[in-house]
mmCIF file of C-alpha atoms and ligand atoms in Angstrom:
data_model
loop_
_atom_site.group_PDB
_atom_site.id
_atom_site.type_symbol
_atom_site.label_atom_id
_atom_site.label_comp_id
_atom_site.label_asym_id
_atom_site.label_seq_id
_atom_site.Cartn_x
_atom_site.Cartn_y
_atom_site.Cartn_z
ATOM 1 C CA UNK S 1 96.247 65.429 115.404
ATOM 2 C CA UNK S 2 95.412 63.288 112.239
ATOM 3 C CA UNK S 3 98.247 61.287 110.611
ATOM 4 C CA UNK S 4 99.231 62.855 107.172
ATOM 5 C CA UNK S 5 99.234 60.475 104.530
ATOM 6 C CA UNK S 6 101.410 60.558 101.052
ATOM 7 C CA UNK S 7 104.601 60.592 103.035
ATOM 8 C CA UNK S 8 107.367 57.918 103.835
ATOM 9 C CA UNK S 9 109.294 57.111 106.901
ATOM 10 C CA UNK S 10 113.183 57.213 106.356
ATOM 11 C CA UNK S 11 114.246 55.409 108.963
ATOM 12 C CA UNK S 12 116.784 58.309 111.931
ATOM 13 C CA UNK S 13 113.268 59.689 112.913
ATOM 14 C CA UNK S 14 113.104 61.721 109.186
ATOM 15 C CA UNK S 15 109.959 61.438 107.001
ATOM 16 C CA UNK S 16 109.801 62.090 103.415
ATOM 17 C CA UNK S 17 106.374 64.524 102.011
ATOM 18 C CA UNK S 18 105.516 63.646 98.178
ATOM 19 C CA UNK S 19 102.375 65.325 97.956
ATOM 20 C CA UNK S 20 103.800 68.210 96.079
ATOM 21 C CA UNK S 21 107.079 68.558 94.127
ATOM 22 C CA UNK S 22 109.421 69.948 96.711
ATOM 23 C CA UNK S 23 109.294 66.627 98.031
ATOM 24 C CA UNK S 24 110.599 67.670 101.579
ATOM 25 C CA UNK S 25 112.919 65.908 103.865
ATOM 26 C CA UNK S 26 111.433 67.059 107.205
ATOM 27 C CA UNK S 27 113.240 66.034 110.621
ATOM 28 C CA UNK S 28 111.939 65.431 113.625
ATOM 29 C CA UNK S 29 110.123 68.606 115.469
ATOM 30 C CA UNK S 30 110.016 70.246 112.087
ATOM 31 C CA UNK S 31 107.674 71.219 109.554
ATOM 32 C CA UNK S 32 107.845 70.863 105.649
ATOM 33 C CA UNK S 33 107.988 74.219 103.644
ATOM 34 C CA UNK S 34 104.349 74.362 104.037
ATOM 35 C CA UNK S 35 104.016 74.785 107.544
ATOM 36 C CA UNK S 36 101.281 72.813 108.104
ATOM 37 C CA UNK S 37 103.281 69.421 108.208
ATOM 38 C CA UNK S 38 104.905 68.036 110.758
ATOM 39 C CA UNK S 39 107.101 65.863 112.095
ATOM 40 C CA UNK S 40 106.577 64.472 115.476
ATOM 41 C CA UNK S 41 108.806 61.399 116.885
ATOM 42 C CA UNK S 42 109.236 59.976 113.001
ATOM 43 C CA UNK S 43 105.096 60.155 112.188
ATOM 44 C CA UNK S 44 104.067 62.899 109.901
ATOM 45 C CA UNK S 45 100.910 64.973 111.017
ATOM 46 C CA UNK S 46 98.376 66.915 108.682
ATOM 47 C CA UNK S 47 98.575 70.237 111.453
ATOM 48 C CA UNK S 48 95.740 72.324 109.025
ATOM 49 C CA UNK S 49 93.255 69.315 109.211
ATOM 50 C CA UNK S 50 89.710 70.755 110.473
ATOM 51 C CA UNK S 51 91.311 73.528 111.113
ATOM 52 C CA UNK S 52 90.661 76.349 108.983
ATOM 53 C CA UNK S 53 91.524 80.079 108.794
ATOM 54 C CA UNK S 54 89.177 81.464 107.143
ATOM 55 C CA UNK S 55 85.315 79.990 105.980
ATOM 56 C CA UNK S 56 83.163 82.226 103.559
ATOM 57 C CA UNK S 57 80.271 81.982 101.612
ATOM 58 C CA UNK S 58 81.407 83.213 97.927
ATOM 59 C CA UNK S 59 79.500 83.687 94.338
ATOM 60 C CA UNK S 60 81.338 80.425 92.336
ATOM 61 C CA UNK S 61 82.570 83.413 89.741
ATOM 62 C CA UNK S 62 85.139 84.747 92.673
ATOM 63 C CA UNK S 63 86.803 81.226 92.741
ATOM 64 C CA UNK S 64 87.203 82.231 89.111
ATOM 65 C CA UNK S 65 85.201 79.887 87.929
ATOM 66 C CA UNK S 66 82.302 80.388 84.937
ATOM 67 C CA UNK S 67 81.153 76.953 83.418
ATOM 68 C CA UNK S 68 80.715 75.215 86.721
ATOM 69 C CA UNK S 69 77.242 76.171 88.326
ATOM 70 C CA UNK S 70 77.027 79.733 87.273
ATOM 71 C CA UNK S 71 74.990 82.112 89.498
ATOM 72 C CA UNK S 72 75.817 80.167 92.845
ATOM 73 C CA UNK S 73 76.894 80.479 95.944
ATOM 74 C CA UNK S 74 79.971 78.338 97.235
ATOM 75 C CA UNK S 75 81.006 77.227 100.675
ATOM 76 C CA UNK S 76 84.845 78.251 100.484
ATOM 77 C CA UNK S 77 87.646 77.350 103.179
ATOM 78 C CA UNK S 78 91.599 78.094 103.421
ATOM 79 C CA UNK S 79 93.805 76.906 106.132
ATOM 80 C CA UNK S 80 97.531 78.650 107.239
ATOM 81 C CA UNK S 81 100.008 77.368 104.900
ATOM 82 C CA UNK S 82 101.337 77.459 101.292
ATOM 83 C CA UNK S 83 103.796 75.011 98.777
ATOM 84 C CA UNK S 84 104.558 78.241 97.210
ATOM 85 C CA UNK S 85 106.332 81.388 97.612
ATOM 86 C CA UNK S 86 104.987 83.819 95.695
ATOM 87 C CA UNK S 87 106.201 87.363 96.339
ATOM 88 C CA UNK S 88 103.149 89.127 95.162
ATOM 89 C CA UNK S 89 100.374 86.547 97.052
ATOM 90 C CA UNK S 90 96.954 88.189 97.396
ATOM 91 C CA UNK S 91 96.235 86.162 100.400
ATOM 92 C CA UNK S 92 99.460 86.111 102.459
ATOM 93 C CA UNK S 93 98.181 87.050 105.502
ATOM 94 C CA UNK S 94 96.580 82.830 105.873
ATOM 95 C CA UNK S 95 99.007 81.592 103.202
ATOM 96 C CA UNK S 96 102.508 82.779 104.610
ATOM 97 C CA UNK S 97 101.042 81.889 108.626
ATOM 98 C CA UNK S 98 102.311 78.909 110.387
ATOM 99 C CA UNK S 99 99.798 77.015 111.786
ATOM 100 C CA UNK S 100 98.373 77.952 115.239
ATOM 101 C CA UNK S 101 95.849 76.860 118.032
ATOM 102 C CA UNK S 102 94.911 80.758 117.878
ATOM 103 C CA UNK S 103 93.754 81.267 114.954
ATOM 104 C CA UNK S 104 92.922 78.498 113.840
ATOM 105 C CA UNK S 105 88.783 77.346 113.909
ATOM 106 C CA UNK S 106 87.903 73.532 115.084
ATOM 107 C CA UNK S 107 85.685 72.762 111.901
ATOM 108 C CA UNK S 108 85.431 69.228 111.166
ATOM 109 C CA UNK S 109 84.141 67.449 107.660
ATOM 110 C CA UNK S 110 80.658 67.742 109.409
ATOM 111 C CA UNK S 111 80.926 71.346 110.047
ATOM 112 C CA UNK S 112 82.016 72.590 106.523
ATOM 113 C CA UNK S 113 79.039 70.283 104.576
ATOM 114 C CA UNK S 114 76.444 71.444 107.304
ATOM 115 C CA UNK S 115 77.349 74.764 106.773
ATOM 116 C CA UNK S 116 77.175 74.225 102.930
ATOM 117 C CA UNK S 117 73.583 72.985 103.560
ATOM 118 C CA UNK S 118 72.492 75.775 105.632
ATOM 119 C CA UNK S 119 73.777 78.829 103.747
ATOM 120 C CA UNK S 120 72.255 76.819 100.387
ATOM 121 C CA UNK S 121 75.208 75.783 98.653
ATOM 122 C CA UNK S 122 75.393 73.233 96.184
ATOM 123 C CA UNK S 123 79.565 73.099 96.221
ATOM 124 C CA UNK S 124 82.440 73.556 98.624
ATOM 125 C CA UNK S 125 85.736 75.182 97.876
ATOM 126 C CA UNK S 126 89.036 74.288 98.979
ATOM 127 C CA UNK S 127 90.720 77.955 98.459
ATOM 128 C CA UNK S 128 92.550 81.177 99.360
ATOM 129 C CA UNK S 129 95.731 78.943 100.421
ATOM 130 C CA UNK S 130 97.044 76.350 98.143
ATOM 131 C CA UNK S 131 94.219 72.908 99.322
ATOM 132 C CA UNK S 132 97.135 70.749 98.066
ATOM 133 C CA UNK S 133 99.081 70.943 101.606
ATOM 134 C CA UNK S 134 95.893 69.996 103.544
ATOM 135 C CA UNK S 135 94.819 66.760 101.039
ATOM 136 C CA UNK S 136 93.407 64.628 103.703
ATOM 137 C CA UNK S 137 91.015 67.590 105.192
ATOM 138 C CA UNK S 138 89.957 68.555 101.588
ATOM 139 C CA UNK S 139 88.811 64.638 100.386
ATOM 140 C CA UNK S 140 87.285 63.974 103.839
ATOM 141 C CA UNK S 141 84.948 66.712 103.513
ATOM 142 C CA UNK S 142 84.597 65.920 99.578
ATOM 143 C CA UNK S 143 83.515 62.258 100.523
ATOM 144 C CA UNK S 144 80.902 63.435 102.919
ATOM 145 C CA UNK S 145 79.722 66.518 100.469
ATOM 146 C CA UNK S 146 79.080 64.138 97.497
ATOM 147 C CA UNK S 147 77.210 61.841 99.720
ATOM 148 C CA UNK S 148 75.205 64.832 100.832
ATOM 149 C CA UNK S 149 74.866 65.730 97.087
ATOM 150 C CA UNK S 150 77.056 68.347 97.397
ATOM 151 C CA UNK S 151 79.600 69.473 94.623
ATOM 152 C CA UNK S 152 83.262 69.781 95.381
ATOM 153 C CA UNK S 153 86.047 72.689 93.901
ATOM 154 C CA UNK S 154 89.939 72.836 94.399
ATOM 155 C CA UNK S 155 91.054 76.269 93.909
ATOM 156 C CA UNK S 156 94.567 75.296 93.184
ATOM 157 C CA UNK S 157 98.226 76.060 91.821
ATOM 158 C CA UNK S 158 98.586 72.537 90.523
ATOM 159 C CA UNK S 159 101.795 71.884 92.477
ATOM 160 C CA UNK S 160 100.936 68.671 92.723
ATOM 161 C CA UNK S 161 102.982 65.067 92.488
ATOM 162 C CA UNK S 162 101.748 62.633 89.480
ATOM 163 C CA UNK S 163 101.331 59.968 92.309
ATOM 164 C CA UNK S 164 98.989 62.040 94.569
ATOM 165 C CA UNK S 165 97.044 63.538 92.411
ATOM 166 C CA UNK S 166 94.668 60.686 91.652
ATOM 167 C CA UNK S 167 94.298 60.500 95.420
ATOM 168 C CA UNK S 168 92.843 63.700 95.536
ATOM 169 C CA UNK S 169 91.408 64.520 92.380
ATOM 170 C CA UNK S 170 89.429 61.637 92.799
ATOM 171 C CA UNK S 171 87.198 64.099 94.453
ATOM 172 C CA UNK S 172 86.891 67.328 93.257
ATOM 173 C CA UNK S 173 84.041 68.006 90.593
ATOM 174 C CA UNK S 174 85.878 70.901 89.625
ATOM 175 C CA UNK S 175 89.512 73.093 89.405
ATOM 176 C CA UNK S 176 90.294 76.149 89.198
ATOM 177 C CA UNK S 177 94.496 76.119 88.354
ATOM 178 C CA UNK S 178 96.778 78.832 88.680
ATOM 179 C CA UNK S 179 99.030 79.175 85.848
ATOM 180 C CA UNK S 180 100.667 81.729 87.245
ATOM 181 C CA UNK S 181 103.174 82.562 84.121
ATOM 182 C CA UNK S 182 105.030 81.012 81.420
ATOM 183 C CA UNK S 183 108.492 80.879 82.103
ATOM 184 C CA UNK S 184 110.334 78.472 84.128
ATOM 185 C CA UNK S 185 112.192 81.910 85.387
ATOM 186 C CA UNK S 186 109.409 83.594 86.599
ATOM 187 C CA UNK S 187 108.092 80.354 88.246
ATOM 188 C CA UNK S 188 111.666 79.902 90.042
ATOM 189 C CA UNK S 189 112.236 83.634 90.430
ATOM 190 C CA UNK S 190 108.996 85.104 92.019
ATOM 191 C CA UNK S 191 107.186 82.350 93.399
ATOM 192 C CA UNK S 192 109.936 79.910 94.437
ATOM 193 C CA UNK S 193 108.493 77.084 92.430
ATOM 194 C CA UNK S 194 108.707 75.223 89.081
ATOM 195 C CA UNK S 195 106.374 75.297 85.802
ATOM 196 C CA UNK S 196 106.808 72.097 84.416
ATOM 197 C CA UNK S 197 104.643 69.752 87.190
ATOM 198 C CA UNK S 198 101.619 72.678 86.384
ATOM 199 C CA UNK S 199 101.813 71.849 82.943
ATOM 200 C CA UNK S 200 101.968 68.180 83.797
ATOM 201 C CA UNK S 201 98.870 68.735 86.147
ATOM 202 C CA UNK S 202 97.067 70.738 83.509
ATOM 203 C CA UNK S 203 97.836 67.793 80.844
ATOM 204 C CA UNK S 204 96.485 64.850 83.782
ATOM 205 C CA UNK S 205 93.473 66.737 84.720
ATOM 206 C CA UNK S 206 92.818 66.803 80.860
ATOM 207 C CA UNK S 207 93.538 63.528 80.017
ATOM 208 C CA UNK S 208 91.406 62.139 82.654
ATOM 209 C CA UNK S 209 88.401 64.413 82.073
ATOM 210 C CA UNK S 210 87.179 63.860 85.534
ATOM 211 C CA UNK S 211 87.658 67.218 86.760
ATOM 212 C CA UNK S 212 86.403 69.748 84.932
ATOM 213 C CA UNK S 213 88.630 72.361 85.243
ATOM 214 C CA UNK S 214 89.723 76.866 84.044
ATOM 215 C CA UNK S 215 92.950 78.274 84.391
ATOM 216 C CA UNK S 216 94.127 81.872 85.988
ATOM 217 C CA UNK S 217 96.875 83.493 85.112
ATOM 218 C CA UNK S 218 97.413 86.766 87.315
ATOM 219 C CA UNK S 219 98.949 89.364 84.662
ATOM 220 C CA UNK S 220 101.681 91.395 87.092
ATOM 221 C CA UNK S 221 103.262 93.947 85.275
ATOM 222 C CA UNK S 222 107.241 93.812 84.587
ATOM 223 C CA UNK S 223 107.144 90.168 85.461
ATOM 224 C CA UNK S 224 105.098 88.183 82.872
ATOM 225 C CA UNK S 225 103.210 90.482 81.350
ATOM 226 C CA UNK S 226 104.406 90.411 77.978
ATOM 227 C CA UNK S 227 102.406 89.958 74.961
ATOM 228 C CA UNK S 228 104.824 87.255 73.481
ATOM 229 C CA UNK S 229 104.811 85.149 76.735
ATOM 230 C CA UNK S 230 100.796 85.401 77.145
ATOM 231 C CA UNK S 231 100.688 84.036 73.201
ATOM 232 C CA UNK S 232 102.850 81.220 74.200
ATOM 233 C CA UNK S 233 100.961 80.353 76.865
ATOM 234 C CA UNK S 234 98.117 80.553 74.884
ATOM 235 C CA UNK S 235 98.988 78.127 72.177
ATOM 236 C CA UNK S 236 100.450 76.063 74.541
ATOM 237 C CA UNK S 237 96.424 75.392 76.290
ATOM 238 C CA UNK S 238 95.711 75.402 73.196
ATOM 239 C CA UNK S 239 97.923 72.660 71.592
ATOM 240 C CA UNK S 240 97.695 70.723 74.520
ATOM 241 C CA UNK S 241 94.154 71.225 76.666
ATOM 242 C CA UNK S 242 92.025 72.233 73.570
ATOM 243 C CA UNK S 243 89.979 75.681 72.761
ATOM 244 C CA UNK S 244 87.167 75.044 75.559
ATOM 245 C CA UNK S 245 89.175 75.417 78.434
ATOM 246 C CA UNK S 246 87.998 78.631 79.679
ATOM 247 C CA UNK S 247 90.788 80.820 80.556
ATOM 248 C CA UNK S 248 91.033 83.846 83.309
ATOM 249 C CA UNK S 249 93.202 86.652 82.771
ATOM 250 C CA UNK S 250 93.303 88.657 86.476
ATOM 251 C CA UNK S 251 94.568 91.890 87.325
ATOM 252 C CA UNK S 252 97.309 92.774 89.685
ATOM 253 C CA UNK S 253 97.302 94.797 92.849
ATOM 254 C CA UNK S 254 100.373 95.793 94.894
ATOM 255 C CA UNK S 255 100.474 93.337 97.774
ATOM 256 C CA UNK S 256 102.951 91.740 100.065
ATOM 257 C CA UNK S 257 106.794 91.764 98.747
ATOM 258 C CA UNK S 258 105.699 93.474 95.576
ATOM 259 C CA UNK S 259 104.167 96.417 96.798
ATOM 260 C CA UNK S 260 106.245 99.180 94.717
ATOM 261 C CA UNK S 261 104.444 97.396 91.075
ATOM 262 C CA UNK S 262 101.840 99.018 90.188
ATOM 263 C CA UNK S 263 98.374 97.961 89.055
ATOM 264 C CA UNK S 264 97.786 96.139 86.037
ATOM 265 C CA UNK S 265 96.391 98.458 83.104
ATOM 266 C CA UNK S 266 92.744 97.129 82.077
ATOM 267 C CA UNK S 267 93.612 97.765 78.269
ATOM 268 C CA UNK S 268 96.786 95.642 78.848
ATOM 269 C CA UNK S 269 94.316 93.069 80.098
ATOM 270 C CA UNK S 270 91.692 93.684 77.208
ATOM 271 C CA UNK S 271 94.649 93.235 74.800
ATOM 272 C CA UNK S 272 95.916 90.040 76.120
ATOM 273 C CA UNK S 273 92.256 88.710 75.855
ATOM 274 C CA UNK S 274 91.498 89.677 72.388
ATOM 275 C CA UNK S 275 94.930 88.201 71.468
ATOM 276 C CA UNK S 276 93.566 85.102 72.935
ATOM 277 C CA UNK S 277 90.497 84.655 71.146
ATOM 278 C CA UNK S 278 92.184 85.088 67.946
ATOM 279 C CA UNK S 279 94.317 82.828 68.271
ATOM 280 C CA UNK S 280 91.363 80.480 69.148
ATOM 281 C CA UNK S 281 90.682 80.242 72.350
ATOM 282 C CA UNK S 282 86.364 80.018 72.881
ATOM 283 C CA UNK S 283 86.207 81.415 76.278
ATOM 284 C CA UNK S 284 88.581 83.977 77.645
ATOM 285 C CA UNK S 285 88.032 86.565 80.844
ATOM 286 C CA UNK S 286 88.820 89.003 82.588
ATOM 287 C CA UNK S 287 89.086 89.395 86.488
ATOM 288 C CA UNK S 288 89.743 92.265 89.051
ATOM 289 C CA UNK S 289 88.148 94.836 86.587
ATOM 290 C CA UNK S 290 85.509 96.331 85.398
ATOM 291 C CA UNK S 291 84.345 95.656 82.107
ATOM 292 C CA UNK S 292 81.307 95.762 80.406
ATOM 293 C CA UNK S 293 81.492 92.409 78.169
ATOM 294 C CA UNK S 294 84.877 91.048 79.091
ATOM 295 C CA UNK S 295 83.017 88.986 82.110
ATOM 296 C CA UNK S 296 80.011 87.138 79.513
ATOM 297 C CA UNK S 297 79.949 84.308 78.156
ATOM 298 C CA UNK S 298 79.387 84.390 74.357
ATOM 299 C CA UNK S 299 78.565 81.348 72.228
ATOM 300 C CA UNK S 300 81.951 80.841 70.254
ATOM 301 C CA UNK S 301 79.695 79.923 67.228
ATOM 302 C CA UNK S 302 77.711 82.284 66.746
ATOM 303 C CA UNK S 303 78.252 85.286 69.354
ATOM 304 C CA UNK S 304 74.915 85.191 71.403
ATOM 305 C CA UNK S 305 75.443 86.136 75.058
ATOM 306 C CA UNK S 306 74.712 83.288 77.253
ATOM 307 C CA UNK S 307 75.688 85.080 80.672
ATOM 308 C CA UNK S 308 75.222 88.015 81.256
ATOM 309 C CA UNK S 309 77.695 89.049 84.483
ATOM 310 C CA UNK S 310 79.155 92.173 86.566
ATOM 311 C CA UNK S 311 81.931 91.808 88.642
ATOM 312 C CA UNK S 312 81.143 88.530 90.194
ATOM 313 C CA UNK S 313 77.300 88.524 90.012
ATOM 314 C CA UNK S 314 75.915 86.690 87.237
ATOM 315 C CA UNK S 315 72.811 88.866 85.799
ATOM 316 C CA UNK S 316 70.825 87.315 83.084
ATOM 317 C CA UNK S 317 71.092 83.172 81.733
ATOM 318 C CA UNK S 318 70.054 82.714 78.308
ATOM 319 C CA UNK S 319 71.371 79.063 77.922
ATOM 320 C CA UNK S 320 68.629 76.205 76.484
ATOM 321 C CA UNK S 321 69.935 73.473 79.373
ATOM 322 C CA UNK S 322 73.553 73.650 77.965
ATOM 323 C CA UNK S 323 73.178 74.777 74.332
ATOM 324 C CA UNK S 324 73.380 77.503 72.875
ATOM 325 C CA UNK S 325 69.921 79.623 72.209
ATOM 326 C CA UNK S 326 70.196 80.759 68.507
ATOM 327 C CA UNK S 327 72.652 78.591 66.926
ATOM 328 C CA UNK S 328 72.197 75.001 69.428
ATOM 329 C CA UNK S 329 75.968 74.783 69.854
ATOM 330 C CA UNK S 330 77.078 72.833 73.181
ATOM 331 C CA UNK S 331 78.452 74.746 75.446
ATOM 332 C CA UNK S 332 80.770 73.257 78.210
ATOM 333 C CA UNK S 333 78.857 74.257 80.923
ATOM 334 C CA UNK S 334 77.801 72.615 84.079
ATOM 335 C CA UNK S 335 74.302 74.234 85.002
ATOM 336 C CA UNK S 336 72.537 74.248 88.639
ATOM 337 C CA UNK S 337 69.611 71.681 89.217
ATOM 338 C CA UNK S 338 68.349 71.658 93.093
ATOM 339 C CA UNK S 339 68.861 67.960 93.830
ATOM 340 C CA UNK S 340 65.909 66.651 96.308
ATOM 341 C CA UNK S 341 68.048 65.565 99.792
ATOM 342 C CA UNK S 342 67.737 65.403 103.151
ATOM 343 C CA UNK S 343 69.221 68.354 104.903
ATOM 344 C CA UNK S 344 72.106 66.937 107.940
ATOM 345 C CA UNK S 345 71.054 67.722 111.755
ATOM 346 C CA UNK S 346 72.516 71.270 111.834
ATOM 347 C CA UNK S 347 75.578 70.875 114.386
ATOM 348 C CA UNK S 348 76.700 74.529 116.506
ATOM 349 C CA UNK S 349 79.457 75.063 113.918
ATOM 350 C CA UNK S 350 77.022 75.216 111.146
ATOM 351 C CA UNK S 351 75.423 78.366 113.026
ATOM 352 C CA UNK S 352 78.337 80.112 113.591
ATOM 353 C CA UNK S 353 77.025 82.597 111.023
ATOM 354 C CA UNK S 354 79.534 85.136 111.511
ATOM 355 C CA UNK S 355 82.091 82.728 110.099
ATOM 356 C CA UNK S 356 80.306 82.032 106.798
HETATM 357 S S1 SF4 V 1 103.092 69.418 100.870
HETATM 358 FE FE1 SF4 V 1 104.317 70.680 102.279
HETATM 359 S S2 SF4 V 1 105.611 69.219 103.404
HETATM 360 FE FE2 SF4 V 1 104.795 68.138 101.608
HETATM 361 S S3 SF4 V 1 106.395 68.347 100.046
HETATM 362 FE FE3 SF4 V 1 104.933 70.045 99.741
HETATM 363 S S4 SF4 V 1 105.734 71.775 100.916
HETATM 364 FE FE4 SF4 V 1 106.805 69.930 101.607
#
């Protein structure tokens, strides 16, 4: 087992977690809300560390992500575990488990980057559960992937403390961050959590500009789906991240605790969006539906498509490097360029193809 780290001993065998805002007291034998960890004899241990759940090969879109290296595909990992307790989760099948020798996959650093190489993709994402709770996995395979010239994403919630983020931000090359509503009720109520360290995350990852990052925000009918609290939260990224954030508005399906909601109503979703691009916003989406233009990129200048996408597959690129075709605005767009490397000594985990 590897030794977490962002913890404190308390002295009577206890430890004390700050990687994420519940800041849990864990006793010996026991694991923090996470699951994945744990206590043993007064030393905390990282349970989920190279061992993974689930390992796919996804477009980068499906993260959602749309300004970070459009068009590819992106080695994507998720342990057992979550920080949160959200009563709708999409994944809770890997995010509500507790961490076990079952089903869990011995895939070290080495693994996950050699298996980036061979399937031919220029990132890795730490995703489906929350990558905060397994920090020390997710940066040792982001140190080895950037030597490897590889490209790093956190597909997060942003329940994160101010003192580890550095630590593991440090790393990642991109975010995607769940804002997963706008009131501190719905955050407390339906996913056992707080909003105010999100919007603190949001305002660090800005400030620092090292991570470039795009917000979600799953629109669940009944529970924050109203037009007045999307606005908010809408001038709120706007007043405090800026108009180029590029901003994801998902639909809902019934799943886990909240299976008697229904689905979200595309024209709700189409609604919300418009409402967001009048207000200013230069690059809003739309996810879980189909839609004919709701998934392009448009130059907020001048209009001109720039991507041309369905579903998750990106169709046509019309961008001049990262300007605009007609008008020559700059758009905030990170764009694919093979980089020339030498390819790692495949190991047996990178050919377990029926993982990937
Ligand atoms: S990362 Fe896990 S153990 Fe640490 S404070 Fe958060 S929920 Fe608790």
């Amino acid at each position: 087992m590897v030794e977490a780290q962002f913890y404190k001993k308390l002295g009577n065998g206890k430890v004390l977690c700050h990687l994420c805002p519940r800041y849990c007291e864990i006793g010996e034998g026991q694991t923090g809300f996470c699951f994945v960890r744990k206590n043993e004899k007064g030393t905390l241990y990282a349970l989920a560390y190279a061992n993974p759940y689930a390992v796919h090969v996804d477009p980068i879109e499906k993260k959602p992500l749309s300004h970070f290296l459009p068009g590819t595909s992106v080695l994507s990992l998720g342990t057992a575990g979550c920080n949160l307790g959200c009563k709708y989760c999409q994944n809770w099948d890997i995010s509500k488990a507790r961490y076990d020798h079952e089903r869990a996959h011995t895939f070290t650093p080495e693994d996950a980057v050699n298996a980036a190489l061979a399937h031919g993709c220029p990132s890795i994402a730490f995703t489906y559960n929350d990558p905060v709770i397994w920090a020390e996995y997710a940066i040792a395979i982001a140190k080895l992937a950037h030597a490897h010239g590889l490209k790093t994403v956190m597909v997060t919630a942003g329940y994160i403390t101010p003192e580890a983020l550095p630590a593991v931000f440090d790393h990642m090359d991109a975010a995607n961050v769940d804002l997963k509503g706008f009131t501190e009720n719905f955050y407390r109520k339906v996913c056992l959590a707080h909003l105010e360290p999100v919007l603190q995350t949001l305002q660090t990852l800005q400030r620092r500009g090292t991570t470039w990052f795009e917000i979600t925000n799953l629109v669940i009918p009944t529970l924050n789906d109203a037009l007045a609290e999307a606005r908010e939260m809408c001038m709120w990224i706007l007043d405090h991240l800026g108009p180029d954030v590029p901003l994801h508005f998902t639909a809902f399906h019934p799943d886990y605790k909240l299976m008697q909601l229904p689905h979200t109503p595309p024209a709700l979703l189409e609604e919300i969006r418009q409402m967001a691009l009048a207000l200013g916003l230069h690059y809003v989406y739309l996810g879980n539906v189909h839609t004919p233009t709701a998934n392009n990129t448009y130059c907020p200048s001048c209009q001109a498509l720039l991507i041309k996408r369905a579903w998750h597959q990106v169709q046509e690129i019309h961008l001049h490097g990262n300007r605009c075709p007609r008008c020559h605005e700059t758009i905030p767009i990170l764009a694919y360029q093979p980089p020339v490397r030498e390819a790692m000594t495949p190991s047996g985990a990178a050919r377990r193809s029926h993982w990937v």
